[in-house]
PDB file of C-alpha atoms in Angstrom:
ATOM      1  CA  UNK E 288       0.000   0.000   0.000  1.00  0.00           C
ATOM      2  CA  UNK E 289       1.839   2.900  -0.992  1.00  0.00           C
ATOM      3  CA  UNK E 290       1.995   6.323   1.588  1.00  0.00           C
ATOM      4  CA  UNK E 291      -1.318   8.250   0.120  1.00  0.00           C
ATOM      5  CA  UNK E 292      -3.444   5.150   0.122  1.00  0.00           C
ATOM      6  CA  UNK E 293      -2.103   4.738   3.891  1.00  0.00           C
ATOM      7  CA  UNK E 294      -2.349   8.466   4.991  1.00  0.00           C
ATOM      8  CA  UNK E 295      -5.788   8.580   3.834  1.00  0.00           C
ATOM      9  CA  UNK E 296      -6.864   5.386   5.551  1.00  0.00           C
ATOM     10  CA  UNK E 297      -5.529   6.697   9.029  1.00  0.00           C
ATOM     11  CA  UNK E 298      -7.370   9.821   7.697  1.00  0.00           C
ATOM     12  CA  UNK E 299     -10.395   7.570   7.947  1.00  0.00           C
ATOM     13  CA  UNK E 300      -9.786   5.760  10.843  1.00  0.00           C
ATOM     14  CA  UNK E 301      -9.694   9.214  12.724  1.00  0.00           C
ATOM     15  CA  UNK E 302     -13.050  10.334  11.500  1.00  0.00           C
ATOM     16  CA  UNK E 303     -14.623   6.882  12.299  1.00  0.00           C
ATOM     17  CA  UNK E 304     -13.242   7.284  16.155  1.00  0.00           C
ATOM     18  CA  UNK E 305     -13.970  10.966  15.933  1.00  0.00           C
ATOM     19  CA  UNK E 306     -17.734   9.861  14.075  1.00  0.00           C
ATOM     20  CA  UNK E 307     -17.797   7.021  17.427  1.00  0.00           C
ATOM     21  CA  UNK E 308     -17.624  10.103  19.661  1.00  0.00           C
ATOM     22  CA  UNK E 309     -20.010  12.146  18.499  1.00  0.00           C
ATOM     23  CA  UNK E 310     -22.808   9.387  18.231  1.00  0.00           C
ATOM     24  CA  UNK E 311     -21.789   8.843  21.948  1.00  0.00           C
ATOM     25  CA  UNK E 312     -22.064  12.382  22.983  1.00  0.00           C
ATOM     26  CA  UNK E 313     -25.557  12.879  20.883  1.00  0.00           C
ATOM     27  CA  UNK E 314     -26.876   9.495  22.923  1.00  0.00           C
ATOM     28  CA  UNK E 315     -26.303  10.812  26.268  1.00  0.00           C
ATOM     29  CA  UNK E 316     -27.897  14.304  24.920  1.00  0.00           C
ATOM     30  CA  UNK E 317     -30.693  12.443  23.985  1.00  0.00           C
ATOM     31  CA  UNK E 318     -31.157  10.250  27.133  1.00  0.00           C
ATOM     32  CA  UNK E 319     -31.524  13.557  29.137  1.00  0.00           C
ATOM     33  CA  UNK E 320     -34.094  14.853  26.609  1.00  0.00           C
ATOM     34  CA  UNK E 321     -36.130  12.006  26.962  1.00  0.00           C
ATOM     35  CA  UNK E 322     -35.660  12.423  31.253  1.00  0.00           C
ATOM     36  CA  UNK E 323     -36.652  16.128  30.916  1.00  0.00           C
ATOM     37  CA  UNK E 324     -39.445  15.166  28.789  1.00  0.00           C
ATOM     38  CA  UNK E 325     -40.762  12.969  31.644  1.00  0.00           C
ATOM     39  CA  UNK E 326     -40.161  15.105  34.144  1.00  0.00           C
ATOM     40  CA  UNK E 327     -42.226  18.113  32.253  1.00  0.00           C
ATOM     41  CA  UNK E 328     -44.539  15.267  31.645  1.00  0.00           C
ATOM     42  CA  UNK E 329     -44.965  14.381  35.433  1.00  0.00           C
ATOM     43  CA  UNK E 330     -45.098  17.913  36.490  1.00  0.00           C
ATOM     44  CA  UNK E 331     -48.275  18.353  33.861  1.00  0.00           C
ATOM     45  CA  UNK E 332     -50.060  15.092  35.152  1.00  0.00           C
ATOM     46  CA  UNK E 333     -49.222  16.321  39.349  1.00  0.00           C
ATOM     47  CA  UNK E 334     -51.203  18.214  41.097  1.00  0.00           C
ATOM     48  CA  UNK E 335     -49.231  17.554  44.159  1.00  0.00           C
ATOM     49  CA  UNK E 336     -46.925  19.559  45.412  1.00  0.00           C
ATOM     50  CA  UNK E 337     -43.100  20.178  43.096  1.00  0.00           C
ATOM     51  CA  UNK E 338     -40.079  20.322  44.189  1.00  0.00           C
ATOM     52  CA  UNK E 339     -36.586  21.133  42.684  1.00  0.00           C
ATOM     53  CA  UNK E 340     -33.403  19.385  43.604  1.00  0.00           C
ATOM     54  CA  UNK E 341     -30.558  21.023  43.969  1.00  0.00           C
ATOM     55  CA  UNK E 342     -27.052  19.209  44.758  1.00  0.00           C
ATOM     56  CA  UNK E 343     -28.294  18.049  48.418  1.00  0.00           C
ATOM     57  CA  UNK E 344     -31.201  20.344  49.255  1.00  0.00           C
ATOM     58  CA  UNK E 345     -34.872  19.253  48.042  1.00  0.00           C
ATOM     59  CA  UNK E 346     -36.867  22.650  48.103  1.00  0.00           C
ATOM     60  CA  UNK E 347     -40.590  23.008  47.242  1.00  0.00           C
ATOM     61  CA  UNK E 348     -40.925  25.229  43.904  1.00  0.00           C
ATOM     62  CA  UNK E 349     -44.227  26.220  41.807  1.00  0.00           C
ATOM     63  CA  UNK E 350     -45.079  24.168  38.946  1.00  0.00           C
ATOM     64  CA  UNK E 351     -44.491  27.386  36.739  1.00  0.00           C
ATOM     65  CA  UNK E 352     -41.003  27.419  37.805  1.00  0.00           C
ATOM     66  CA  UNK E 353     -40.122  24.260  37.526  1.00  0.00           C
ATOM     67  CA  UNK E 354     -41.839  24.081  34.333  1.00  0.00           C
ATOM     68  CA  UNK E 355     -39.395  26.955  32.866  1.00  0.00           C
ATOM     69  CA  UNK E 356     -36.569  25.447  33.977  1.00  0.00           C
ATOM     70  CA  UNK E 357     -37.554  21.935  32.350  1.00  0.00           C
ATOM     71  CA  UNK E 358     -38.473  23.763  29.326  1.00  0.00           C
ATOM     72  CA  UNK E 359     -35.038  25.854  28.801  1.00  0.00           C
ATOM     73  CA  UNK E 360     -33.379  22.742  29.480  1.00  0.00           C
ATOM     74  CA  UNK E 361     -35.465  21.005  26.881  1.00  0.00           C
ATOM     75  CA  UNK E 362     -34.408  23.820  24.144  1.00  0.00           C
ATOM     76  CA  UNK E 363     -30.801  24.042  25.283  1.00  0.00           C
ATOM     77  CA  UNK E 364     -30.968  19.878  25.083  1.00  0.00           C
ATOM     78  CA  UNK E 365     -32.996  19.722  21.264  1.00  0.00           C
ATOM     79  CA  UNK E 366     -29.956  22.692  19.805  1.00  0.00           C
ATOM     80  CA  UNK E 367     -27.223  20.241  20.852  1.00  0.00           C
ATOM     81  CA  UNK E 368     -28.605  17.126  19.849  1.00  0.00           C
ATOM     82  CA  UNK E 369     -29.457  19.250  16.148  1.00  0.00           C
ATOM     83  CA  UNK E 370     -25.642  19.884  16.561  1.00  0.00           C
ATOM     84  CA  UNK E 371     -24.303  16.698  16.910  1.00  0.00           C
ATOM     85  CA  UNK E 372     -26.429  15.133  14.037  1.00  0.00           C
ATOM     86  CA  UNK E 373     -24.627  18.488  11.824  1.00  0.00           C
ATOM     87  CA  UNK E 374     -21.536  17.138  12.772  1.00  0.00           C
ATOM     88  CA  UNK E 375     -22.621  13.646  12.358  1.00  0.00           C
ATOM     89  CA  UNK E 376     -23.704  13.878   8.536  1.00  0.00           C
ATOM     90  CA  UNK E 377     -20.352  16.413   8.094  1.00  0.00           C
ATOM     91  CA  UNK E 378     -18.244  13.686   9.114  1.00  0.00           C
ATOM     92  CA  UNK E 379     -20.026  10.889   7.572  1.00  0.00           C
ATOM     93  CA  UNK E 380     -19.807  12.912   4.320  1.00  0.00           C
ATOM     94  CA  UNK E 381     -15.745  13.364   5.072  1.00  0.00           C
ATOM     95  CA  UNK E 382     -15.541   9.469   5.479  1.00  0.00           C
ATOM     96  CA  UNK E 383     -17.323   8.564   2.040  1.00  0.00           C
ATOM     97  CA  UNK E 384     -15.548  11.359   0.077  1.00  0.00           C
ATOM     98  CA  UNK E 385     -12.235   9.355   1.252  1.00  0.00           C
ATOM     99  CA  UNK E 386     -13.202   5.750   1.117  1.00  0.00           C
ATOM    100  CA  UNK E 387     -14.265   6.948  -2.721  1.00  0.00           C
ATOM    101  CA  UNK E 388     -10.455   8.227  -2.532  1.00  0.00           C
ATOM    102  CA  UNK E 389      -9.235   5.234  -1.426  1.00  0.00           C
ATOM    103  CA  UNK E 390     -11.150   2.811  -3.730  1.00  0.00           C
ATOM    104  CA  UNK E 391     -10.474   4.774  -6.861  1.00  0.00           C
ATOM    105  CA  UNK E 392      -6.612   5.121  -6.018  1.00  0.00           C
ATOM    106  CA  UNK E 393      -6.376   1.302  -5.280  1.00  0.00           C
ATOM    107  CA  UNK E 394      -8.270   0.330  -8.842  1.00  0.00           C
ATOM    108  CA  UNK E 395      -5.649   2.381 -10.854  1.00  0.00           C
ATOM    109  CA  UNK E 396      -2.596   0.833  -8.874  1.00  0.00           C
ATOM    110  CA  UNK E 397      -4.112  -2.669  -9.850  1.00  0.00           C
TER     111      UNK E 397
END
């Protein structure tokens, strides 16, 4: 395999890891979407009293309040998941542009 064909396959391998990373990062953005969604979800259905958590204190909050935080979350949460699945289809993109690279540089060395 000569050095272009190699550089370009390293090339790869660091936007598959890099491609790995983000999917990992957009999972975990999406696992606290779907726990705010519940929580905005349980604060709609209670008619209990809310509270809000915060580091060891527990202290009792309006729904309204709560339900502003939960919802700013919620947006904040939604932009960075839309973020990660930019940079998801940017990279993907990178990573077929040089396979194609790769594949039509190995066919004329045959």
């Amino acid at each position: 395999m000569d050095k272009q064909i190699q550089q370009k396959v390293e090339q790869l391998q660091i936007i598959e890891q890099n491609l790995q990373h983000i999917l990992l990062q957009k999972q975990n953005m999406q696992v606290r979407l779907s726990e705010v969604d519940s929580a905005i979800n349980a604060l709609n259905n209670s008619k209990k009293q809310s509270f809000n958590i915060i580091g060891d204190v527990m202290i009792e909050s309006s729904s309204e309040d709560l339900l502003k935080d939960l919802n700013s979350k919620k947006e904040v949460l939604e932009v960075k998941v839309k973020s990660y699945d930019k940079q998801e289809e940017k990279l993907k993109t990178s990573a077929k542009s040089i396979q194609e690279e790769v594949i039509k540089t190995m066919k004329k060395n045959e």
